[in-house]
Coordinates of C-alpha atoms and ligand atoms in Angstrom, one line a residue:
M263 CA 0.0 0.0 0.0
L264 CA 2.6 2.4 1.1
R265 CA 4.8 1.5 -1.9
D266 CA 1.9 2.0 -4.3
A267 CA 1.3 5.4 -2.8
V268 CA 4.9 6.3 -3.2
I269 CA 4.9 5.2 -6.8
A270 CA 1.7 7.1 -7.5
A271 CA 3.2 10.2 -5.9
L272 CA 6.3 9.7 -8.1
L273 CA 4.2 9.5 -11.2
V274 CA 2.3 12.7 -10.3
G275 CA 5.7 14.3 -9.5
C276 CA 6.8 13.4 -13.0
G277 CA 3.8 15.2 -14.4
G278 CA 2.1 12.1 -15.8
T279 CA -1.5 12.6 -16.6
D280 CA -3.9 9.7 -16.3
P281 CA -5.3 8.7 -19.8
V282 CA -7.7 6.2 -18.2
A283 CA -9.6 9.2 -16.8
L284 CA -10.6 10.1 -20.4
L285 CA -12.8 7.0 -20.7
D286 CA -16.3 6.6 -19.1
D287 CA -17.4 3.3 -17.5
A288 CA -19.2 2.0 -20.6
E289 CA -16.0 2.7 -22.7
I290 CA -13.9 0.9 -20.1
A291 CA -16.3 -2.1 -20.3
Q292 CA -15.8 -2.1 -24.1
V293 CA -12.0 -1.9 -24.1
A294 CA -11.9 -4.7 -21.4
S295 CA -12.9 -7.1 -24.1
M296 CA -9.9 -6.1 -26.3
S297 CA -7.2 -7.1 -23.9
P298 CA -5.4 -9.2 -22.7
R299 CA -5.1 -11.7 -25.5
P300 CA -5.9 -15.2 -24.4
P301 CA -3.2 -17.8 -24.6
V302 CA -2.5 -19.1 -28.1
P303 CA -5.4 -21.6 -28.8
D304 CA -4.6 -25.3 -29.0
D305 CA -4.5 -26.9 -32.5
P306 CA -5.6 -30.5 -31.9
T307 CA -5.3 -31.2 -35.7
N308 CA -1.5 -30.7 -35.3
R309 CA 0.0 -33.1 -32.7
V310 CA 3.3 -31.4 -32.9
A311 CA 1.9 -27.9 -32.6
D312 CA 3.7 -27.3 -29.3
D313 CA 6.7 -29.6 -29.8
P314 CA 9.9 -27.4 -29.6
A315 CA 11.8 -29.8 -31.9
A316 CA 9.0 -29.5 -34.6
A317 CA 9.2 -25.7 -34.2
R318 CA 12.9 -25.7 -34.7
L319 CA 12.7 -27.9 -37.8
G320 CA 9.8 -25.6 -39.0
Q321 CA 11.9 -22.5 -38.5
F322 CA 14.7 -24.0 -40.5
L323 CA 12.3 -24.8 -43.3
F324 CA 10.7 -21.4 -43.2
F325 CA 14.0 -19.8 -44.2
D326 CA 15.1 -22.6 -46.6
P327 CA 15.2 -21.4 -50.3
R328 CA 16.0 -24.8 -51.6
L329 CA 12.3 -25.5 -51.4
S330 CA 11.6 -23.5 -54.6
A331 CA 11.8 -24.0 -58.3
N332 CA 14.6 -21.4 -58.8
G333 CA 16.4 -22.1 -55.4
D334 CA 15.8 -18.4 -54.4
V335 CA 12.3 -18.4 -52.7
S336 CA 11.6 -19.2 -49.1
C337 CA 8.6 -18.4 -47.0
A338 CA 10.7 -15.6 -45.5
S339 CA 11.1 -14.0 -49.1
C340 CA 7.5 -12.8 -48.7
H341 CA 7.3 -13.0 -44.9
D342 CA 10.5 -11.2 -44.0
P343 CA 11.0 -10.7 -40.2
G344 CA 12.5 -7.3 -41.0
L345 CA 9.3 -6.2 -42.7
G346 CA 6.9 -7.3 -40.1
F347 CA 6.9 -10.9 -41.5
A348 CA 5.4 -9.5 -44.7
D349 CA 7.2 -8.0 -47.8
G350 CA 6.2 -4.3 -48.0
K351 CA 4.8 -4.8 -51.5
A352 CA 1.3 -4.5 -52.9
L353 CA 1.6 -7.9 -54.5
A354 CA 4.0 -10.6 -53.3
E355 CA 6.7 -11.9 -55.6
G356 CA 8.0 -15.4 -55.6
V357 CA 8.9 -17.3 -58.7
G358 CA 6.3 -15.1 -60.3
T359 CA 3.9 -12.3 -59.0
T360 CA 0.9 -13.3 -56.9
G361 CA -2.6 -11.9 -57.2
R362 CA -2.8 -10.8 -53.6
H363 CA -0.9 -9.0 -50.9
A364 CA 1.1 -11.0 -48.4
P365 CA -0.3 -10.7 -44.9
T366 CA 1.9 -10.9 -41.9
V367 CA 2.5 -14.3 -40.1
L368 CA 2.8 -12.5 -36.8
D369 CA 0.0 -13.4 -34.3
S370 CA -1.6 -15.7 -36.9
A371 CA -1.8 -18.3 -34.1
W372 CA -5.1 -16.8 -33.2
N373 CA -6.5 -17.0 -36.8
R374 CA -9.7 -18.8 -37.2
W375 CA -9.1 -19.0 -41.0
F376 CA -6.0 -18.6 -43.1
F377 CA -5.5 -16.6 -46.4
W378 CA -7.6 -13.6 -47.3
D379 CA -10.3 -15.9 -48.6
G380 CA -10.0 -18.4 -45.7
R381 CA -9.3 -21.3 -47.9
A382 CA -7.3 -23.1 -45.2
D383 CA -8.6 -23.8 -41.7
S384 CA -5.2 -24.4 -40.0
A385 CA -1.8 -23.0 -40.1
W386 CA -0.3 -26.4 -41.3
A387 CA -2.8 -26.7 -44.2
Q388 CA -2.0 -23.1 -45.1
A389 CA 1.8 -23.7 -45.3
L390 CA 1.2 -26.4 -48.0
G391 CA -0.3 -23.9 -50.5
P392 CA 2.6 -21.6 -51.4
V393 CA 5.0 -24.5 -51.8
E394 CA 3.1 -26.0 -54.8
N395 CA 1.9 -22.7 -56.1
P396 CA 3.6 -22.2 -59.5
I397 CA 4.1 -18.4 -58.8
E398 CA 5.3 -18.7 -55.2
H399 CA 7.7 -21.6 -54.5
G400 CA 6.9 -23.5 -57.6
S401 CA 7.8 -26.8 -56.0
S402 CA 5.9 -30.0 -55.4
R403 CA 5.1 -32.3 -52.5
L404 CA 7.4 -35.1 -53.9
E405 CA 10.3 -32.6 -54.1
V406 CA 9.7 -31.5 -50.5
A407 CA 9.8 -35.1 -49.3
R408 CA 13.0 -35.7 -51.4
H409 CA 14.5 -32.6 -49.9
L410 CA 13.8 -33.8 -46.4
H411 CA 15.2 -37.2 -47.4
D412 CA 18.4 -36.2 -49.2
D413 CA 19.7 -33.6 -46.7
G414 CA 21.2 -35.6 -43.8
D415 CA 20.4 -33.0 -41.1
L416 CA 16.9 -32.5 -42.3
R417 CA 16.3 -36.2 -42.5
S418 CA 17.5 -36.8 -38.9
A419 CA 15.5 -33.9 -37.6
Y420 CA 12.4 -35.0 -39.5
E421 CA 12.7 -38.7 -38.6
A422 CA 13.3 -37.9 -34.9
I423 CA 9.9 -36.2 -34.7
F424 CA 7.7 -38.0 -37.3
G425 CA 9.4 -41.4 -37.8
D426 CA 10.9 -42.9 -40.9
L427 CA 10.6 -41.2 -44.3
P428 CA 9.3 -43.4 -47.2
P429 CA 12.0 -45.2 -49.2
L430 CA 12.6 -42.3 -51.7
D431 CA 15.8 -44.0 -52.9
D432 CA 13.5 -46.3 -54.9
T433 CA 13.0 -44.1 -57.9
S434 CA 10.8 -46.7 -59.6
R435 CA 8.3 -45.9 -56.9
F436 CA 9.2 -42.3 -56.2
P437 CA 10.2 -40.6 -59.4
E438 CA 12.9 -37.9 -59.4
G439 CA 11.6 -34.4 -60.2
A440 CA 8.2 -32.7 -59.7
A441 CA 5.1 -34.7 -58.8
R442 CA 1.9 -33.3 -57.4
P443 CA -1.8 -33.6 -58.2
D444 CA -3.1 -31.0 -60.6
P445 CA -6.5 -32.0 -61.8
A446 CA -6.9 -28.7 -63.7
N447 CA -3.8 -29.6 -65.9
P448 CA -4.1 -33.4 -66.2
D449 CA -1.4 -33.5 -69.0
A450 CA 1.2 -31.5 -67.0
A451 CA 4.3 -33.6 -66.3
H452 CA 4.0 -33.2 -62.5
N453 CA 0.4 -34.5 -62.6
V454 CA 1.3 -37.4 -64.9
A455 CA 4.2 -38.4 -62.6
W456 CA 2.0 -38.1 -59.6
S457 CA -0.8 -40.1 -61.1
A458 CA 1.6 -42.9 -62.1
M459 CA 2.6 -43.5 -58.5
A460 CA 0.9 -46.3 -56.5
E461 CA -1.9 -45.0 -54.2
A462 CA -0.2 -46.1 -51.1
D463 CA 3.0 -44.2 -52.1
R464 CA 1.0 -41.1 -52.9
T465 CA -0.6 -41.3 -49.4
A466 CA 2.9 -41.7 -47.9
I467 CA 4.1 -38.5 -49.6
D468 CA 0.9 -36.7 -48.5
V469 CA 1.7 -37.7 -44.9
V470 CA 5.2 -36.2 -45.3
F471 CA 3.9 -33.1 -46.9
A472 CA 1.4 -32.6 -44.1
N473 CA 4.1 -33.2 -41.5
F474 CA 6.2 -30.6 -43.2
G475 CA 3.3 -28.1 -42.8
K476 CA 2.9 -29.1 -39.2
A477 CA 6.5 -28.4 -38.4
I478 CA 6.2 -24.9 -40.0
A479 CA 3.0 -24.3 -38.1
A480 CA 4.7 -25.2 -34.8
Y481 CA 7.3 -22.4 -35.6
E482 CA 4.6 -19.9 -36.7
R483 CA 2.7 -20.3 -33.4
R484 CA 5.7 -18.8 -31.6
L485 CA 5.7 -15.7 -33.7
V486 CA 3.6 -13.8 -31.2
L487 CA 3.9 -10.0 -30.4
G488 CA 4.5 -9.0 -26.9
D489 CA 2.0 -7.0 -25.0
S490 CA 1.8 -3.3 -26.0
R491 CA 1.2 0.0 -24.4
F492 CA -2.5 -0.6 -25.3
D493 CA -2.5 -3.7 -23.1
A494 CA -0.9 -1.8 -20.3
F495 CA -3.6 0.9 -20.7
V496 CA -6.5 -1.6 -20.6
A497 CA -5.0 -3.4 -17.6
A498 CA -4.8 -0.1 -15.8
A499 CA -8.4 1.0 -16.8
V500 CA -9.9 -2.4 -15.8
A501 CA -8.1 -2.3 -12.4
G502 CA -9.1 1.3 -11.8
E503 CA -5.5 2.3 -11.7
D504 CA -3.5 5.2 -13.0
G505 CA -2.6 4.7 -16.7
A506 CA 0.2 7.3 -16.9
G507 CA 2.8 6.3 -19.4
T508 CA 0.6 3.9 -21.4
L509 CA -1.3 5.6 -24.1
T510 CA -1.0 9.3 -25.0
D511 CA -4.1 11.4 -24.9
E512 CA -4.2 11.5 -28.7
E513 CA -4.1 7.7 -28.8
V514 CA -7.0 7.4 -26.3
A515 CA -9.0 9.9 -28.4
G516 CA -8.3 7.6 -31.4
L517 CA -9.5 4.6 -29.3
R518 CA -12.7 6.4 -28.4
T519 CA -13.4 7.1 -32.0
F520 CA -12.6 3.6 -32.9
I521 CA -15.0 2.0 -30.5
G522 CA -17.5 4.9 -30.8
P523 CA -18.6 7.0 -33.8
A524 CA -16.3 5.3 -36.4
G525 CA -18.0 1.9 -35.8
C526 CA -14.7 0.0 -36.4
T527 CA -15.6 -2.5 -33.6
D528 CA -18.5 -3.8 -35.7
C529 CA -15.9 -6.0 -37.2
H530 CA -12.6 -5.3 -35.5
F531 CA -13.4 -6.5 -31.9
G532 CA -12.0 -8.8 -29.3
P533 CA -8.3 -9.3 -28.3
S534 CA -7.1 -9.5 -31.9
L535 CA -9.3 -6.7 -33.1
T536 CA -11.0 -8.9 -35.6
N537 CA -14.2 -11.1 -35.7
G538 CA -12.2 -13.5 -37.8
E539 CA -14.8 -13.5 -40.5
F540 CA -15.3 -12.1 -43.9
H541 CA -16.7 -8.9 -45.2
N542 CA -17.0 -6.9 -48.4
I543 CA -15.8 -3.5 -47.5
G544 CA -16.3 -2.2 -51.0
L545 CA -12.7 -1.8 -52.3
G546 CA -12.7 -1.0 -56.0
P547 CA -10.4 -2.2 -58.8
R548 CA -6.7 -1.3 -59.1
D549 CA -4.7 -1.6 -62.3
W550 CA -2.4 -4.2 -60.6
L551 CA -5.3 -6.5 -59.6
T552 CA -7.5 -8.9 -61.3
P553 CA -11.2 -9.0 -60.1
D554 CA -11.3 -11.3 -57.0
Q555 CA -14.4 -13.2 -55.6
G556 CA -12.6 -13.7 -52.3
R557 CA -14.5 -15.8 -49.7
W558 CA -17.0 -16.9 -52.4
E559 CA -14.2 -19.2 -53.7
G560 CA -12.6 -19.8 -50.3
V561 CA -15.6 -21.6 -48.9
D562 CA -15.6 -24.3 -51.5
L563 CA -11.8 -24.6 -51.5
V564 CA -11.6 -25.2 -47.7
L565 CA -14.4 -27.7 -47.7
T566 CA -12.8 -29.7 -50.5
D567 CA -9.2 -29.4 -49.2
P568 CA -7.9 -32.9 -48.4
F569 CA -5.7 -31.3 -45.8
N570 CA -8.5 -29.6 -43.9
G571 CA -9.2 -30.3 -40.2
Q572 CA -11.6 -33.1 -41.1
G573 CA -9.4 -34.8 -43.6
A574 CA -7.2 -38.0 -43.4
F575 CA -4.1 -36.0 -42.4
S576 CA -5.7 -34.2 -39.5
D577 CA -4.6 -35.4 -36.1
A578 CA -8.1 -34.7 -34.7
P579 CA -10.8 -34.9 -37.4
D580 CA -13.6 -35.0 -34.8
A581 CA -12.3 -32.2 -32.5
P582 CA -15.2 -29.9 -31.6
E583 CA -13.4 -26.8 -32.8
V584 CA -13.0 -28.5 -36.3
D585 CA -16.6 -29.4 -36.4
E586 CA -17.7 -26.0 -35.3
R587 CA -15.7 -24.4 -38.2
L588 CA -16.5 -26.8 -41.0
R589 CA -19.8 -28.6 -40.4
W590 CA -22.2 -25.8 -41.0
L591 CA -20.0 -23.9 -43.4
G592 CA -22.0 -23.0 -46.5
N593 CA -21.7 -20.4 -49.2
S594 CA -23.9 -17.4 -49.7
S595 CA -23.9 -14.4 -52.0
N596 CA -22.6 -12.3 -49.0
N597 CA -19.3 -14.0 -49.6
L598 CA -18.9 -12.5 -53.0
G599 CA -16.0 -10.1 -52.9
A600 CA -15.6 -10.6 -49.1
F601 CA -12.2 -10.9 -47.5
K602 CA -10.9 -11.8 -44.1
T603 CA -11.0 -9.1 -41.5
P604 CA -7.3 -8.9 -40.4
S605 CA -6.0 -8.4 -36.9
L606 CA -5.2 -4.8 -36.3
R607 CA -2.5 -5.5 -33.6
T608 CA -0.1 -6.2 -36.4
A609 CA -1.3 -3.7 -39.1
A610 CA 1.1 -0.9 -38.3
L611 CA 4.0 -3.3 -38.8
S612 CA 3.1 -4.5 -42.3
P613 CA 2.0 -1.9 -44.8
P614 CA 0.6 -1.8 -47.5
Y615 CA -2.9 -2.5 -46.6
F616 CA -5.9 -4.7 -47.7
H617 CA -5.9 -7.9 -49.8
G618 CA -4.5 -6.2 -52.8
G619 CA -2.2 -3.7 -51.2
H620 CA -4.6 -1.0 -52.1
F621 CA -3.2 1.6 -49.8
D622 CA 0.4 2.4 -48.5
T623 CA -0.5 4.1 -45.2
L624 CA -2.9 3.8 -42.3
A625 CA -3.9 7.4 -43.0
E626 CA -5.0 6.4 -46.4
V627 CA -6.9 3.4 -44.9
V628 CA -8.8 5.7 -42.6
D629 CA -9.5 8.2 -45.5
Y630 CA -10.9 5.2 -47.3
Y631 CA -13.4 4.3 -44.5
V632 CA -14.4 7.9 -44.1
A633 CA -15.1 8.6 -47.8
L634 CA -16.3 5.0 -48.8
E635 CA -16.6 6.0 -52.4
E636 CA -15.3 2.9 -54.3
Q637 CA -17.4 0.3 -56.1
P638 CA -16.3 -3.3 -55.7
D639 CA -15.8 -5.7 -58.7
Y640 CA -18.0 -8.3 -57.1
G641 CA -20.9 -8.1 -54.6
H642 CA -21.7 -4.9 -52.7
T643 CA -20.3 -2.9 -49.9
E644 CA -21.7 -4.2 -46.6
G645 CA -24.6 -2.2 -45.3
T646 CA -23.0 -1.7 -41.8
L647 CA -20.4 0.5 -43.4
T648 CA -21.4 4.1 -43.8
R649 CA -19.5 7.3 -44.6
L650 CA -18.0 8.8 -41.5
A651 CA -18.0 12.4 -40.5
L652 CA -14.5 12.7 -38.9
T653 CA -12.5 15.9 -38.6
D654 CA -8.8 15.8 -39.8
E655 CA -7.9 15.8 -36.1
A656 CA -10.1 12.7 -35.4
K657 CA -8.6 10.9 -38.3
A658 CA -5.1 11.6 -37.1
E659 CA -6.0 10.4 -33.7
L660 CA -7.4 7.1 -35.1
V661 CA -4.1 6.5 -36.9
A662 CA -2.2 7.3 -33.7
F663 CA -4.3 4.6 -32.0
L664 CA -3.7 2.0 -34.7
E665 CA 0.1 2.8 -34.5
A666 CA 0.0 2.1 -30.7
L667 CA -1.3 -1.4 -31.1
P668 CA 1.7 -3.6 -31.9
G669 CA 3.8 -4.9 -29.1
D670 CA 7.4 -6.0 -29.4
L671 CA 8.6 -8.6 -32.0
P672 CA 9.2 -12.1 -30.8
S673 CA 12.7 -12.9 -29.4
D674 CA 15.7 -12.5 -31.8
E675 CA 16.4 -16.1 -32.1
L676 CA 13.0 -16.6 -33.8
L677 CA 13.7 -13.9 -36.4
E678 CA 16.4 -15.6 -38.4
A679 CA 17.4 -18.8 -40.1
P680 CA 18.7 -21.2 -37.5
P681 CA 22.2 -22.8 -38.3
D682 CA 20.6 -26.3 -38.3
P683 CA 17.2 -27.9 -38.1
F684 CA 17.6 -29.3 -34.5
Ligands
HEC1876 C1 5.6 -15.4 -53.2 C2 5.4 -14.9 -51.9 C3 5.0 -15.9 -50.8 C4 5.7 -16.9 -50.4 C5 7.0 -17.5 -50.9 C6 5.0 -17.4 -49.2 N1 3.9 -16.7 -49.0 FE1 2.6 -16.8 -47.4 N2 1.4 -15.6 -48.3 C7 1.6 -14.9 -49.5 C8 0.4 -14.2 -50.0 C9 0.3 -13.4 -51.2 C10 -0.6 -14.6 -49.0 C11 -2.1 -14.3 -49.2 C12 -2.6 -15.2 -50.3 C13 -4.1 -15.3 -50.3 O1 -4.8 -14.9 -49.3 O2 -4.6 -15.9 -51.3 C14 0.1 -15.4 -48.0 C15 -0.6 -15.9 -46.9 C16 0.1 -16.5 -45.8 C17 -0.5 -16.8 -44.5 C18 -1.9 -16.5 -44.1 C19 -1.9 -15.4 -43.1 C20 -3.4 -15.1 -42.7 O3 -3.5 -14.2 -41.8 O4 -4.3 -15.5 -43.4 C21 0.5 -17.5 -43.8 C22 0.4 -18.0 -42.4 C23 1.6 -17.6 -44.7 N3 1.4 -17.0 -45.9 C24 2.7 -18.4 -44.4 C25 3.6 -18.8 -45.4 C26 4.5 -19.9 -45.3 C27 4.7 -20.8 -44.1 C28 5.2 -20.0 -46.5 C29 6.3 -21.0 -46.8 C30 5.9 -22.4 -46.9 C31 4.8 -18.9 -47.3 N4 3.8 -18.2 -46.6 C32 5.3 -18.6 -48.5 C33 2.9 -14.7 -50.1 C34 3.9 -15.7 -50.0
HEC1877 C1 -17.8 -4.4 -42.0 C2 -16.6 -4.8 -41.3 C3 -15.6 -3.8 -41.0 C4 -15.6 -2.5 -40.4 C5 -16.8 -1.9 -39.8 C6 -14.3 -2.0 -40.4 N1 -13.4 -2.9 -41.1 FE1 -11.4 -2.7 -41.3 N2 -11.3 -4.4 -42.3 C7 -12.4 -5.2 -42.6 C8 -12.0 -6.2 -43.6 C9 -13.0 -7.3 -44.1 C10 -10.8 -5.9 -44.0 C11 -9.9 -6.5 -45.1 C12 -10.6 -6.0 -46.5 C13 -9.8 -6.5 -47.7 O1 -8.6 -6.6 -47.7 O2 -10.6 -6.6 -48.7 C14 -10.3 -4.8 -43.1 C15 -9.1 -4.2 -43.1 C16 -8.6 -3.1 -42.4 C17 -7.3 -2.7 -42.3 C18 -6.1 -3.2 -43.1 C19 -5.3 -4.2 -42.3 C20 -4.2 -4.9 -43.1 O3 -3.4 -5.5 -42.4 O4 -4.3 -4.9 -44.3 C21 -7.3 -1.6 -41.4 C22 -6.1 -0.9 -40.9 C23 -8.6 -1.5 -40.9 N3 -9.4 -2.5 -41.5 C24 -9.0 -0.5 -40.0 C25 -10.4 -0.3 -39.8 C26 -10.8 0.9 -39.1 C27 -9.9 2.0 -38.5 C28 -12.2 0.9 -39.1 C29 -13.2 1.9 -38.6 C30 -13.1 3.2 -39.3 C31 -12.6 -0.3 -39.8 N4 -11.4 -1.0 -40.2 C32 -13.9 -0.8 -39.9 C33 -13.6 -5.1 -42.0 C34 -14.2 -4.0 -41.4

């Protein structure tokens, strides 16, 4: 008690004003739901999600450019730790140029869905996509398995966690070169090679491919931002304590606009400042983008993905959280042109913004929501969004609030390629 009083006196002595005093009780109740973040949720579909050895192997693979058609592209090419685990570009560039903007991997452990269209329902299923995408890594699942098999270090790291690799030395069963299913291009050499393999051997490679994704996901789960000044502010507000030194008055004003007249919390609520769902916010065409149906396509893709949580490679196909996500999932015209609401805790770290890198700065994003004057290629702007009457000062405060959200990056050893996979 005495110590607290002394500290409080010191703070007053330093001239700190209490930003918590700027909120009324209703506002405090509202911000209490935005912090602290709960622990990273379990992923029962990935039995190695919390295995440190798998995370180390996954970290090594995340930075390994040998897993690409030209030997230059790794996950880190587009998810660069120095650029907020994104790439700073409107459209990501791997072996070719992608059609969407690379989101950050930071804090993705809380994601309900992965990709802008939510076509993956777990981090490990997500990680399989870029590897076989001809414009990202341009590799194939058989080449991934061969890479794990032929590199002595990778092989021992993999086998210590997942057990023996299939006998890839037997090239009559496991051909050299690319092999992956590609039903849209049945005559492509990689599809012909894949189809020629025995079904049991194809399954064995799919298991290795899924395990590869699970190791990467175990690493990504650790890429979590530390608590930020915003969390310190909310903790003080909820405890009825002095919040001096947490948020500035300008940032608190932005917070009040965010939860109040700007209506941002219609979609950006909860500890990650997202509802985890999909909305059409009305973004119009850009000359670097092709028209994009977003979630409309994502629903069918996730339901038919053999690597989804209910599939044969999931470690918990009957888990309640899997069931809850997939069982009732259906498509509706509301999904046309809808994209995933991103976390705003990471936004300030990874410009540009939106699924197509539409805007370079948070100030432009705020101007977009205020004016709301674009017409989307597909679907229509959701009715909850309306033009906002915000002064220039209020807009600047909103930006200041968004900039105060990120906490510190994860520890340094998670931000670089480790020397070995174990
Ligand atoms: C060529 C650049 C590129 C490479 C290489 C790449 N990504 Fe991505 N990543 C993207 C883009 C673009 C998206 C969004 C694509 C979409 O939504 O359709 C994305 C999405 C993601 C997401 C989803 C995040 C979210 O919130 O939905 C994660 C996680 C991710 N990538 C991890 C990885 C991993 C792991 C690898 C390596 C196996 C990888 N990426 C390789 C560009 C890349
Ligand atoms: C109707 C739901 C909805 C409301 C309301 C809403 N947003 Fe969003 N927000 C989204 C969706 C969906 C996206 C992604 C859209 C896309 O890329 O097509 C997004 C993206 C963003 C991004 C970009 C993040 C990134 O990493 O690219 C920022 C910043 C943002 N919103 C801030 C705000 C602010 C500030 C407000 C209030 C003025 C607001 N949003 C209101 C749904 C909403």
